[in-house]
């Protein structure tokens, strides 16, 4: 275990914000996690557990230790006639895992293609896209309690998943390090093409009976057309959550803004498309200081080149204020602001 001092975090966050960590340690094995925990370092100072850095905005130098989880490995746990149970180490890249599943014909994560980040971060955030959420393929996870060093299993219910949320962002924030996730994947795919324009995309390519590979390709095409390439443009995907409002508020908004984009939820609430609200306020493609809003997707705040965190925060506040003034709806960040 090599603890480095005064390290730039620029290459460890996809917003490419150049802040520094007082200390930084990369963890490559379970043994290293154990020795980090038994050293007691995490009990004495501020720490931050970092995966792919794709859903985070560092606003200042981090006056503590950043722990970068880089453990690798996949293991078949069990299988039956319907399912494959695959345990995947927390440091594995999410898209590498999706591609591994496609290659082996394990179905369930194809709609989650091309989401940046690591496997260990996926349940924290309950990542989701195109009609599928992490919780739909989640079986169990293994974590280590930081205080005691005890290994603990979390079932799906234990994780308290909800929209871009889990117990690890709330009650158990900074209490556990996720070691591995067990996925329950399908041997017989349940193809999901209902969301957004998946069907249109398939039609464009002349595909009538898609398998998981075709679904993944269609989603990669849609994402590449709408979302920035994080290798080229600093950003953290959707910056804001889609706000959820009561039916009464939705109906008032719909009356005033008949075009409003929204989805009805099972509990008679409505999820409003924040991208639509932001676009209506005229922000799409705008540059404000060294940051701005992506030209093809208004939910994404981008770094226009050496932006600082305050440039990003400035855009965030301007957007929040304009959306509130026009629609009386408060937008909350989906990205973790540290
Ligand atoms: N819309 C606009 N203008 C925009 C963007 C969107 O009018 O600039 C409208 C669209 O026309 C559509 C609706 O808003 O009617 C929804 O747009 P889209 O399907 O692109 O999805 P989203 O709600 O903007 C969510 C997730 C994405 C995920 C997509 C696809 C959140 C906060 N974002 O975006 O997740 O990829 O659905 O499932 O839930 C992420 O979390 O980083 C992320 C990219």
Short mmCIF file of C-alpha atoms and ligand atoms in Angstrom, two decimals:
data_model
loop_
_atom_site.label_atom_id
_atom_site.label_comp_id
_atom_site.label_asym_id
_atom_site.label_seq_id
_atom_site.Cartn_x
_atom_site.Cartn_y
_atom_site.Cartn_z
CA UNK A 1 0.00 0.00 0.00
CA UNK A 2 1.60 3.21 -1.20
CA UNK A 3 0.19 6.43 0.24
CA UNK A 4 1.11 9.33 -2.03
CA UNK A 5 1.08 12.98 -0.96
CA UNK A 6 -0.33 16.08 -2.65
CA UNK A 7 -1.75 14.39 -5.74
CA UNK A 8 -3.73 16.16 -8.49
CA UNK A 9 -7.19 14.63 -8.91
CA UNK A 10 -7.60 15.94 -12.46
CA UNK A 11 -7.28 12.53 -14.10
CA UNK A 12 -9.45 10.90 -11.42
CA UNK A 13 -12.61 12.94 -12.06
CA UNK A 14 -14.39 13.15 -15.42
CA UNK A 15 -15.18 16.87 -14.92
CA UNK A 16 -11.35 17.24 -15.13
CA UNK A 17 -11.25 19.64 -12.21
CA UNK A 18 -7.70 20.25 -11.05
CA UNK A 19 -7.94 19.97 -7.27
CA UNK A 20 -5.43 18.18 -5.08
CA UNK A 21 -5.72 15.48 -2.47
CA UNK A 22 -3.53 15.76 0.61
CA UNK A 23 -3.08 11.99 0.42
CA UNK A 24 -3.99 9.39 -2.18
CA UNK A 25 -3.90 5.63 -2.15
CA UNK A 26 -4.73 3.17 -4.89
CA UNK A 27 -6.16 -0.14 -3.71
CA UNK A 28 -5.52 -3.13 -5.95
CA UNK A 29 -6.46 -6.11 -3.81
CA UNK A 30 -8.61 -7.21 -0.91
CA UNK A 31 -5.44 -7.57 1.15
CA UNK A 32 -4.69 -3.88 0.61
CA UNK A 33 -8.22 -2.94 1.73
CA UNK A 34 -7.72 -5.03 4.86
CA UNK A 35 -4.39 -3.41 5.68
CA UNK A 36 -5.81 0.07 5.03
CA UNK A 37 -8.66 -0.61 7.42
CA UNK A 38 -6.56 -2.29 10.11
CA UNK A 39 -4.08 0.63 9.97
CA UNK A 40 -6.89 2.77 11.44
CA UNK A 41 -6.08 5.63 9.02
CA UNK A 42 -9.70 5.92 7.94
CA UNK A 43 -10.89 6.26 11.53
CA UNK A 44 -8.65 9.25 12.17
CA UNK A 45 -8.95 11.42 9.13
CA UNK A 46 -11.26 12.61 6.42
CA UNK A 47 -11.47 10.13 3.59
CA UNK A 48 -13.16 9.76 0.27
CA UNK A 49 -13.80 6.45 -1.52
CA UNK A 50 -13.35 7.02 -5.25
CA UNK A 51 -14.46 4.79 -8.10
CA UNK A 52 -14.33 6.08 -11.67
CA UNK A 53 -14.86 9.72 -10.60
CA UNK A 54 -17.65 10.08 -13.14
CA UNK A 55 -20.38 11.37 -10.86
CA UNK A 56 -18.51 13.79 -8.71
CA UNK A 57 -17.63 17.45 -8.53
CA UNK A 58 -14.68 18.28 -6.29
CA UNK A 59 -15.12 21.89 -5.23
CA UNK A 60 -11.85 22.31 -3.37
CA UNK A 61 -8.61 20.56 -2.47
CA UNK A 62 -9.38 17.47 -0.44
CA UNK A 63 -7.88 17.78 3.01
CA UNK A 64 -7.73 14.06 3.70
CA UNK A 65 -7.09 10.75 2.00
CA UNK A 66 -8.64 9.71 -1.30
CA UNK A 67 -8.97 5.94 -1.62
CA UNK A 68 -9.13 4.83 -5.25
CA UNK A 69 -10.67 1.36 -5.54
CA UNK A 70 -9.05 -0.53 -8.41
CA UNK A 71 -9.69 -4.18 -7.52
CA UNK A 72 -10.39 -6.47 -10.46
CA UNK A 73 -12.00 -9.85 -11.00
CA UNK A 74 -15.16 -11.70 -12.05
CA UNK A 75 -16.35 -15.02 -10.72
CA UNK A 76 -19.28 -17.24 -11.59
CA UNK A 77 -20.99 -17.99 -8.27
CA UNK A 78 -23.79 -20.28 -9.37
CA UNK A 79 -26.27 -20.86 -12.16
CA UNK A 80 -29.63 -22.47 -12.76
CA UNK A 81 -31.75 -22.94 -15.86
CA UNK A 82 -32.75 -19.25 -15.86
CA UNK A 83 -29.97 -17.26 -14.22
CA UNK A 84 -26.26 -16.67 -13.91
CA UNK A 85 -24.94 -15.27 -10.64
CA UNK A 86 -21.76 -13.37 -11.30
CA UNK A 87 -19.61 -11.74 -8.64
CA UNK A 88 -17.67 -8.72 -9.92
CA UNK A 89 -14.99 -6.76 -8.05
CA UNK A 90 -15.74 -3.14 -7.18
CA UNK A 91 -12.89 -1.67 -9.23
CA UNK A 92 -13.95 -3.22 -12.53
CA UNK A 93 -14.94 -0.70 -15.18
CA UNK A 94 -18.73 -0.76 -15.72
CA UNK A 95 -18.57 -0.82 -19.53
CA UNK A 96 -15.94 -3.63 -19.50
CA UNK A 97 -18.38 -5.63 -17.38
CA UNK A 98 -21.27 -4.90 -19.80
CA UNK A 99 -19.11 -6.04 -22.73
CA UNK A 100 -18.13 -9.22 -20.88
CA UNK A 101 -21.85 -9.98 -20.36
CA UNK A 102 -22.61 -9.34 -24.04
CA UNK A 103 -19.77 -11.66 -25.10
CA UNK A 104 -21.02 -14.44 -22.84
CA UNK A 105 -24.70 -13.90 -23.62
CA UNK A 106 -25.59 -12.91 -20.06
CA UNK A 107 -28.60 -10.63 -20.37
CA UNK A 108 -29.81 -7.77 -18.16
CA UNK A 109 -27.24 -4.98 -18.39
CA UNK A 110 -27.41 -4.25 -22.12
CA UNK A 111 -29.62 -1.17 -21.55
CA UNK A 112 -26.95 0.14 -19.17
CA UNK A 113 -24.30 0.22 -21.91
CA UNK A 114 -21.71 2.98 -21.97
CA UNK A 115 -22.40 4.37 -18.49
CA UNK A 116 -19.09 5.64 -17.15
CA UNK A 117 -17.87 4.52 -13.73
CA UNK A 118 -17.02 1.40 -11.78
CA UNK A 119 -19.00 -1.64 -10.66
CA UNK A 120 -18.59 -0.68 -6.99
CA UNK A 121 -20.10 2.76 -7.54
CA UNK A 122 -23.08 1.41 -9.50
CA UNK A 123 -25.19 0.32 -6.50
CA UNK A 124 -24.34 3.44 -4.47
CA UNK A 125 -25.95 5.53 -7.15
CA UNK A 126 -28.41 2.86 -8.40
CA UNK A 127 -27.35 3.81 -11.91
CA UNK A 128 -30.03 3.68 -14.55
CA UNK A 129 -30.76 4.30 -18.19
CA UNK A 130 -33.24 3.37 -20.91
CA UNK A 131 -35.78 1.70 -18.66
CA UNK A 132 -33.38 -0.36 -16.51
CA UNK A 133 -31.85 0.36 -13.13
CA UNK A 134 -29.01 -1.39 -11.35
CA UNK A 135 -31.50 -2.80 -8.84
CA UNK A 136 -33.14 -4.84 -11.62
CA UNK A 137 -30.01 -7.01 -12.00
CA UNK A 138 -28.70 -6.76 -8.45
CA UNK A 139 -28.56 -9.87 -6.26
CA UNK A 140 -26.24 -9.07 -3.37
CA UNK A 141 -23.11 -7.16 -2.49
CA UNK A 142 -20.22 -7.68 -0.19
CA UNK A 143 -18.76 -4.79 1.76
CA UNK A 144 -16.36 -4.22 4.59
CA UNK A 145 -17.34 -2.10 7.56
CA UNK A 146 -14.71 0.59 7.96
CA UNK A 147 -14.95 0.83 11.74
CA UNK A 148 -14.75 -2.87 12.55
CA UNK A 149 -13.14 -4.40 9.44
CA UNK A 150 -16.02 -6.91 9.37
CA UNK A 151 -17.21 -8.30 6.05
CA UNK A 152 -20.96 -7.85 5.57
CA UNK A 153 -23.44 -8.96 2.91
CA UNK A 154 -26.19 -6.64 1.70
CA UNK A 155 -29.27 -8.05 0.02
CA UNK A 156 -31.32 -5.98 -2.41
CA UNK A 157 -33.73 -4.94 0.35
CA UNK A 158 -30.84 -3.96 2.63
CA UNK A 159 -29.60 -1.49 -0.01
CA UNK A 160 -32.85 0.55 0.01
CA UNK A 161 -32.60 1.40 -3.67
CA UNK A 162 -34.58 4.26 -5.15
CA UNK A 163 -34.11 6.71 -8.04
CA UNK A 164 -30.31 7.34 -8.19
CA UNK A 165 -30.15 6.56 -4.50
CA UNK A 166 -29.32 3.84 -1.95
CA UNK A 167 -28.52 3.39 1.72
CA UNK A 168 -24.85 4.04 0.85
CA UNK A 169 -25.66 7.68 0.04
CA UNK A 170 -27.63 8.09 3.27
CA UNK A 171 -27.45 6.16 6.55
CA UNK A 172 -24.34 4.20 5.57
CA UNK A 173 -22.48 7.01 3.81
CA UNK A 174 -18.74 6.52 4.51
CA UNK A 175 -19.45 3.52 6.71
CA UNK A 176 -18.59 0.72 4.27
CA UNK A 177 -16.30 0.00 1.35
CA UNK A 178 -18.03 -2.07 -1.31
CA UNK A 179 -15.84 -5.04 -2.26
CA UNK A 180 -17.87 -6.81 -4.93
CA UNK A 181 -21.34 -6.98 -6.40
CA UNK A 182 -23.21 -10.18 -7.31
CA UNK A 183 -25.40 -9.71 -10.38
CA UNK A 184 -28.33 -11.94 -11.26
CA UNK A 185 -28.24 -12.11 -15.04
CA UNK A 186 -30.66 -13.82 -17.41
CA UNK A 187 -29.89 -16.72 -19.69
CA UNK A 188 -33.03 -15.91 -21.68
CA UNK A 189 -33.03 -12.18 -22.45
CA UNK A 190 -36.01 -9.99 -21.66
CA UNK A 191 -35.57 -7.37 -24.34
CA UNK A 192 -36.63 -3.85 -23.28
CA UNK A 193 -37.24 -1.39 -26.08
CA UNK A 194 -40.01 0.74 -24.58
CA UNK A 195 -37.95 3.68 -23.36
CA UNK A 196 -37.33 6.76 -25.49
CA UNK A 197 -36.22 6.15 -29.03
CA UNK A 198 -34.71 2.65 -28.83
CA UNK A 199 -37.30 1.36 -31.31
CA UNK A 200 -36.58 4.17 -33.77
CA UNK A 201 -32.86 3.53 -33.49
CA UNK A 202 -33.36 -0.20 -34.21
CA UNK A 203 -35.58 0.59 -37.16
CA UNK A 204 -32.93 2.91 -38.57
CA UNK A 205 -30.51 -0.03 -38.61
CA UNK A 206 -33.17 -2.36 -40.07
CA UNK A 207 -33.26 -4.62 -36.98
CA UNK A 208 -36.55 -6.42 -36.33
CA UNK A 209 -35.77 -9.00 -33.63
CA UNK A 210 -32.98 -7.53 -31.56
CA UNK A 211 -30.82 -9.57 -29.23
CA UNK A 212 -28.82 -8.07 -26.38
CA UNK A 213 -25.93 -7.08 -28.66
CA UNK A 214 -28.23 -5.12 -30.99
CA UNK A 215 -29.90 -3.41 -28.02
CA UNK A 216 -26.52 -2.44 -26.65
CA UNK A 217 -25.42 -1.09 -30.04
CA UNK A 218 -28.62 0.95 -30.39
CA UNK A 219 -28.16 2.44 -26.93
CA UNK A 220 -24.50 3.22 -27.58
CA UNK A 221 -25.58 5.07 -30.74
CA UNK A 222 -28.26 7.05 -28.90
CA UNK A 223 -25.86 7.94 -26.09
CA UNK A 224 -23.06 8.93 -28.47
CA UNK A 225 -25.46 11.25 -30.26
CA UNK A 226 -26.73 12.94 -27.10
CA UNK A 227 -24.00 12.81 -24.49
CA UNK A 228 -20.46 14.18 -24.63
CA UNK A 229 -17.49 11.83 -24.96
CA UNK A 230 -15.90 12.14 -21.51
CA UNK A 231 -12.47 11.47 -23.01
CA UNK A 232 -12.80 14.78 -24.87
CA UNK A 233 -15.18 16.96 -22.85
CA UNK A 234 -15.13 17.19 -19.06
CA UNK A 235 -18.54 16.45 -17.54
CA UNK A 236 -20.31 14.06 -15.19
CA UNK A 237 -23.30 12.93 -17.27
CA UNK A 238 -26.65 14.25 -16.09
CA UNK A 239 -25.83 16.99 -13.62
CA UNK A 240 -29.36 17.27 -12.19
CA UNK A 241 -31.93 14.70 -11.13
CA UNK A 242 -35.25 14.71 -12.88
CA UNK A 243 -37.49 16.32 -10.26
CA UNK A 244 -40.50 14.40 -8.95
CA UNK A 245 -43.67 16.40 -8.30
CA UNK A 246 -47.24 15.74 -7.13
CA UNK A 247 -50.01 15.34 -9.66
CA UNK A 248 -51.52 18.72 -8.74
CA UNK A 249 -48.31 20.57 -9.53
CA UNK A 250 -47.82 18.57 -12.71
CA UNK A 251 -51.34 19.43 -13.93
CA UNK A 252 -50.79 23.13 -13.23
CA UNK A 253 -47.52 23.02 -15.17
CA UNK A 254 -49.09 21.04 -18.02
CA UNK A 255 -51.84 23.62 -18.25
CA UNK A 256 -49.34 26.45 -18.55
CA UNK A 257 -46.73 24.54 -20.60
CA UNK A 258 -48.61 21.91 -22.65
CA UNK A 259 -45.37 20.59 -24.20
CA UNK A 260 -43.76 19.73 -20.87
CA UNK A 261 -41.90 16.36 -20.93
CA UNK A 262 -42.80 14.13 -17.98
CA UNK A 263 -43.37 10.48 -16.99
CA UNK A 264 -46.15 9.28 -14.72
CA UNK A 265 -44.82 7.21 -11.82
CA UNK A 266 -46.73 4.31 -10.23
CA UNK A 267 -47.55 6.36 -7.09
CA UNK A 268 -49.44 9.06 -9.09
CA UNK A 269 -46.49 11.42 -8.93
CA UNK A 270 -44.75 12.71 -12.03
CA UNK A 271 -41.09 12.79 -12.98
CA UNK A 272 -40.36 15.93 -14.98
CA UNK A 273 -37.59 15.88 -17.62
CA UNK A 274 -35.12 18.39 -16.19
CA UNK A 275 -33.47 18.57 -19.63
CA UNK A 276 -36.70 19.98 -21.05
CA UNK A 277 -37.07 22.56 -18.26
CA UNK A 278 -33.46 23.70 -18.73
CA UNK A 279 -33.75 23.86 -22.51
CA UNK A 280 -36.93 25.95 -22.16
CA UNK A 281 -34.93 28.45 -20.12
CA UNK A 282 -32.61 28.85 -23.10
CA UNK A 283 -29.47 27.25 -21.68
CA UNK A 284 -28.81 24.50 -24.21
CA UNK A 285 -25.39 24.98 -25.80
CA UNK A 286 -24.67 28.14 -23.76
CA UNK A 287 -21.23 29.00 -22.41
CA UNK A 288 -20.97 30.73 -19.05
CA UNK A 289 -17.40 31.52 -18.05
CA UNK A 290 -15.27 28.43 -18.62
CA UNK A 291 -18.23 26.05 -18.33
CA UNK A 292 -21.62 25.64 -19.96
CA UNK A 293 -24.46 23.39 -21.02
CA UNK A 294 -23.93 20.65 -23.60
CA UNK A 295 -25.37 21.41 -27.05
CA UNK A 296 -27.29 18.13 -27.43
CA UNK A 297 -28.49 17.45 -23.86
CA UNK A 298 -29.43 20.25 -21.49
CA UNK A 299 -29.06 18.08 -18.38
CA UNK A 300 -25.30 17.96 -18.82
CA UNK A 301 -23.01 20.69 -17.51
CA UNK A 302 -19.68 20.68 -19.33
CA UNK A 303 -16.19 21.96 -18.71
CA UNK A 304 -15.30 24.13 -21.71
CA UNK A 305 -11.59 23.75 -20.91
CA UNK A 306 -9.74 24.34 -17.61
CA UNK A 307 -12.93 25.30 -15.75
CA UNK A 308 -12.66 25.40 -11.98
CA UNK A 309 -15.32 23.97 -9.72
CA UNK A 310 -16.68 27.47 -9.15
CA UNK A 311 -17.29 27.84 -12.90
CA UNK A 312 -19.38 24.65 -12.75
CA UNK A 313 -21.18 25.74 -9.57
CA UNK A 314 -21.93 29.09 -11.18
CA UNK A 315 -23.67 27.34 -14.11
CA UNK A 316 -25.51 25.06 -11.66
CA UNK A 317 -26.85 28.05 -9.69
CA UNK A 318 -27.86 30.01 -12.79
CA UNK A 319 -29.77 27.00 -14.12
CA UNK A 320 -31.44 26.31 -10.76
CA UNK A 321 -32.49 29.93 -10.42
CA UNK A 322 -33.88 30.25 -13.96
CA UNK A 323 -35.81 26.97 -13.72
CA UNK A 324 -37.23 27.98 -10.36
CA UNK A 325 -38.28 31.41 -11.60
CA UNK A 326 -40.00 30.01 -14.68
CA UNK A 327 -41.51 26.77 -13.35
CA UNK A 328 -41.32 27.04 -9.51
CA UNK A 329 -39.53 23.67 -9.54
CA UNK A 330 -36.28 23.11 -7.67
CA UNK A 331 -33.55 21.17 -9.44
CA UNK A 332 -31.20 19.16 -7.28
CA UNK A 333 -27.81 17.91 -8.42
CA UNK A 334 -27.48 14.23 -9.23
CA UNK A 335 -23.72 14.62 -9.13
CA UNK A 336 -22.09 14.36 -5.70
CA UNK A 337 -20.71 17.77 -4.84
CA UNK A 338 -17.75 17.36 -2.45
N1 LIG B 1 -35.21 16.71 -23.17
C1 LIG B 1 -35.29 17.98 -23.71
N2 LIG B 1 -34.14 18.70 -23.82
C2 LIG B 1 -32.94 18.22 -23.45
C3 LIG B 1 -32.86 16.94 -22.90
C4 LIG B 1 -34.00 16.20 -22.76
O1 LIG B 1 -36.34 18.45 -24.07
O2 LIG B 1 -31.95 18.94 -23.62
C5 LIG B 1 -36.41 15.90 -23.08
C6 LIG B 1 -36.38 14.80 -24.13
O3 LIG B 1 -36.93 15.21 -25.32
C7 LIG B 1 -37.19 13.71 -23.48
C8 LIG B 1 -36.95 13.90 -22.00
O4 LIG B 1 -36.43 15.22 -21.85
O5 LIG B 1 -38.56 13.90 -23.71
C9 LIG B 1 -35.99 12.89 -21.42
O6 LIG B 1 -34.74 12.93 -22.06
P1 LIG B 1 -33.76 11.67 -22.13
O7 LIG B 1 -34.49 10.45 -22.53
O8 LIG B 1 -32.56 12.10 -22.90
O9 LIG B 1 -33.37 11.37 -20.67
P2 LIG B 1 -33.10 12.28 -19.42
O10 LIG B 1 -34.28 12.29 -18.54
O11 LIG B 1 -32.58 13.58 -19.89
C10 LIG B 1 -32.21 10.25 -18.00
C11 LIG B 1 -31.02 9.98 -17.12
C12 LIG B 1 -29.80 9.65 -17.95
C13 LIG B 1 -30.10 8.45 -18.82
C14 LIG B 1 -31.32 8.79 -19.70
C15 LIG B 1 -31.77 7.62 -20.53
C16 LIG B 1 -31.37 11.24 -15.08
C17 LIG B 1 -31.00 12.43 -14.28
N3 LIG B 1 -30.78 11.12 -16.27
O12 LIG B 1 -31.91 11.46 -18.73
O13 LIG B 1 -28.75 9.29 -17.07
O14 LIG B 1 -29.00 8.12 -19.64
O15 LIG B 1 -32.42 9.16 -18.85
O16 LIG B 1 -32.35 6.68 -19.71
O17 LIG B 1 -32.16 10.41 -14.62
C18 LIG B 1 -26.83 10.04 -15.88
O18 LIG B 1 -27.38 9.64 -14.87
O19 LIG B 1 -25.70 10.58 -15.87
C19 LIG B 1 -27.52 9.90 -17.16
C20 LIG B 1 -27.00 10.31 -18.31
#
